[in-house]
Structure formats: C-alpha cells, structure tokens
C-alpha cells in the first residue's frame, strides 16, 4: 500500500510507530548533514526528517535530489519535533525517514504552490490542475462538496426525489442564447443544451413525482463577468399541489439549514419586500439589507428653486452615507468621478454635508438654503456627521446609478461583512417586460410563470401592469434563487404565449409537448432554482464563483487549460453536414 496514514492526521499520540506516507514535496531545507522536507497531500502537511547519523547514506543522497512537487513515498518512525510548529495540526511531530521511493518527478512548476502564490489568474487558469493543489482552491472545492451534500440531505429528508433530466434537448426562443449541438443521425437538425430543466421538471409534476430536485448543469451562451460562467450548476426543485407560501416555507428551511450546518449561523427572519418597493428603496431587485442607505425621493424638496439640473429631472433621489461627513473633498471628488464612469453613466453628483452643529454645507449652496438642506436630510434619514449624495435623471437609469453608488460606498465603509447573512424574499415581479429592440413583451422570468391570481384578464388591457406569481431569494445582495408558481393548464399557457408574440403554430412547434401534457390532469405546481455556484461562494464569504468551480472558463468563455473551444476538422464537419461561413 502507498500509505498507512495521510499527511494531516499524525499527532503526538502516534509517536514511536512506523508509518508510510505518500504525497507531493512542498519544500526542501537541506542543511547538509540533515534534511527537512514538507510532504503535502489533500489532508495536510507532515515534516519529514533525514539525519546522516540515523538515515542510510543512499536515502540521504536520494533526498538531496528531490525537488518541489516530486511525488514520493516514505517509511519511517514518528518522533517528537524538537522545534514544534503550532500553525499546523501535525506540528508536534515529524517522521524520521528510513525508506524513500520516488514515484514521479516534476519539472519546476510555473508558480509556487502556496496559499499566497506568485501566479496570476491567467497562468493559474492554464495550469488549473496545479492551482487545485493550493489550499484556497482545494478548500473551496471541498466546501462546495459539503454544501451540495447538505442540500441533498435536507431535500431527501423532506421527501424530494432526485431525478436526472436530459442534456440534449430542443432550442427555444426565450431567454439567453442556446448552445447548440448538431445531430449526425438527423441531418440538418440540432439539439440545444438546457438553460434549465424547466419544462422537464413540470412534466415530472404531471407524472406525479410530487417533489423533485436535481443538482444539474445548465448552459447559457451569454456575455460573461466575474460571477457568470457559460456552464453553471443549479439546485433545481419543483413541488406539486402547493401554493406560493408552501414553497417559501420549504426553501427558507433549506437556507436556514445551510447557514446553520455550513456557517454555524442561525437566521430566523426572512423579510419580504415587493419588487416595486425594492426598486424604489434600493434601485435593484436584489438589495443588500445588511446596511441602511435606503433611497429618499427628493423631487418635492428640490424642484422649487432655479437649479435646472433637478428641475428637468424625472427623479431626484439621495442616500445618507453614515459618517460620510468625514470624507475629504478629494474623496468626494473621487466619488463623483466614480459615478461618471461609463459603467455607471451618471452626469454628476450633488452632495450635502451634515455638520455636527446641525448646519449643512452643500455643493449647490447657491440655490438651496439651510432649510432646504434640512429637508434633504429628513427625507434621506441623514443625521449629524453623515453625507447626503444626490443623483438625478430618468427614473430607471438614476435608480440603477444610485444603487451602484450605494454598493460602492458600502464596500468602502466595510458594511458588507462576509460573516453576516441577511436573506430577503423579493415578491411580485412584473410578469412581462417591454423590449425596445424587438418592440414586444418578453417574460421577465420564463413563459411558464403564472400571473398573480385574478390578474389574467389584465393581459388584454394592460399587460405591463400584470404581476407574476414569482419570487426571488436574495442573500447579501445576490440573487441565490428564483422561482414561481407555474401555469398548469393549456388555455392559460396559450394566452401567455400569445402575449409573448407566438402564433398558434409557433407555440405548437415549440411547446406542444408541454401543452399536450397539461390536458392529462396536470396538478397545480411551482418551484425554485438556486444557483449553486453563487450560493457556495456567498456561504464561503466570497462573491466571485470561479474558485468554487474545479475547471472554470475565463471571461471570454475559454478553457485556457485544454484550449477549448477549438476548431474541428473537415471530416467531422462533413459528417455533421456543416459548412463554415466565417466572418473575415
């Protein structure tokens, strides 16, 4: 056998026993007459000791030639260390080596396999198999496993059944772009990789499975950023014979279980907020409520003077920055530059300092007196020592701009603490959203989302006002889950598809299988899908998901390690009946 123990388990209680260890050489300290070597595996590090007085000469010579990341096997006796290392669990002992076997050599790695490495992101992505040896990545993958196991245990105990659904499915026009797969056996036809198992989980409810879940890969061909990958993992769930409250209670339970099991944190309150209120108070539909800085609408207290910027604005809004009066003029100027960045797009920012003596000093003192500025403070909830930041413009744009500023200020002030968790349900989303490019409505969630009870008739008269029976679960400013009560009858589904611009023929071609199933006694049903990658990252105290994925893609959707995507040869193209028409 290659090992009797792993490199993380030996303690002082193992002293004077012979052990066999295998692993990678982390470091070598050669003193000439003695050699110290750190041996590493997934479980930890054990110090090996070679002493010319007690170690055979041939073993000493072989040890002197070892390099970083060599794979070796050793036998020896566990002894007490003369100089103990309290920073590692095995720090009280070392192994006096009597046998050494080199299992494999290694060239010098392109970056150091240490917690703090000298390798940049691109280099570590190219050699991801080496990066995984580092504790931060290794521990992230182990952490992900623990979360997934906790999810499976909870849902299984709640009578959910894990069912696999197909990866090769049919392309549909809703949502992001599909990844498509040509079919060799069906010339000129294509599969699509699923953006979610949405229709299949609904069919499982028609099939009587009652409670389904799946930890499943999903695929979307969309522009990428730090928290987005072309392939990602969902905790996909569906329940039959349920109303919205049943689903919220079930998955509040799952979230509480994860926070307790994984983080040792007990969270009782899951506040609920309407979508419209979230947009009004925070400027986005996934607000971070670990801190305040709610928006105050200032039209009534700003649009009565000769300041044209505010008078011409559709909306004037502000936030009170706690302790912000301590910001220097340079720091405030930097905030103004920050909101003017193309990524934010504001034309500028007005501010008012709330002085400790109850007076105010603003960047528009020419137009507003102390009484006016006191009203700004009242509306935004500012107190002495705070700073009021004000933006103005078109309603939707300025809310998004102030939301971005709110989050940036929270980062600067240390208000987004990774060890604090504040879940929140956002409810009653619009069922449809208007797309200026296509000049038609699109489903805000997906075309199988049910409207709120009693609002179906509004689709004919005022479709933009119809609310969806939908809900998102937000944690620390990130959407971690979203779902809805589904449409479960053919007539309502046909109405919904009609309002999304489908002809009867198009609806039949795309979703006929689902509508047919609804004619065979489909039960009322609904569900939710959690983004596992993001959920794991947040539970782990991060917001970027890359380190919690074993082999992630870069921001161009490439796997730089295996160099994919890649061209295929002409023979494969012919076999698949494909012809390239590349843009020069």
Short mmCIF file of C-alpha atoms in Angstrom, two decimals, residues 252 255 267 269-274 278 282 284-290 421-427 471-481:
data_model
loop_
_atom_site.label_atom_id
_atom_site.label_comp_id
_atom_site.label_asym_id
_atom_site.label_seq_id
_atom_site.Cartn_x
_atom_site.Cartn_y
_atom_site.Cartn_z
CA UNK A 252 -36.50 29.15 3.91
CA UNK A 255 -31.49 28.15 3.59
CA UNK A 267 -31.15 33.18 10.87
CA UNK A 269 -36.15 36.34 9.84
CA UNK A 270 -36.66 36.21 6.09
CA UNK A 271 -38.17 39.63 5.37
CA UNK A 272 -40.33 40.06 2.29
CA UNK A 273 -40.39 43.06 0.01
CA UNK A 274 -42.38 43.79 -3.13
CA UNK A 278 -37.16 47.12 -3.80
CA UNK A 282 -32.68 50.26 -3.32
CA UNK A 284 -32.39 46.95 -7.83
CA UNK A 285 -34.28 43.70 -7.32
CA UNK A 286 -31.60 42.05 -5.18
CA UNK A 287 -30.86 44.56 -2.41
CA UNK A 288 -28.24 44.01 0.26
CA UNK A 289 -30.06 44.77 3.52
CA UNK A 290 -27.10 44.27 5.86
CA UNK A 421 -26.06 36.94 6.42
CA UNK A 422 -29.26 38.78 5.58
CA UNK A 423 -31.74 36.80 3.45
CA UNK A 424 -34.69 38.52 1.77
CA UNK A 425 -37.60 37.46 -0.42
CA UNK A 426 -38.43 39.79 -3.31
CA UNK A 427 -42.02 39.23 -4.43
CA UNK A 471 -40.30 35.23 -6.03
CA UNK A 472 -36.53 35.58 -5.71
CA UNK A 473 -34.47 34.68 -2.67
CA UNK A 474 -31.71 37.25 -2.12
CA UNK A 475 -28.74 36.79 0.21
CA UNK A 476 -26.31 39.64 0.92
CA UNK A 477 -27.16 41.50 -2.27
CA UNK A 478 -27.06 38.47 -4.55
CA UNK A 479 -29.94 36.55 -6.04
CA UNK A 480 -29.34 32.97 -4.91
CA UNK A 481 -32.66 31.52 -6.00
#
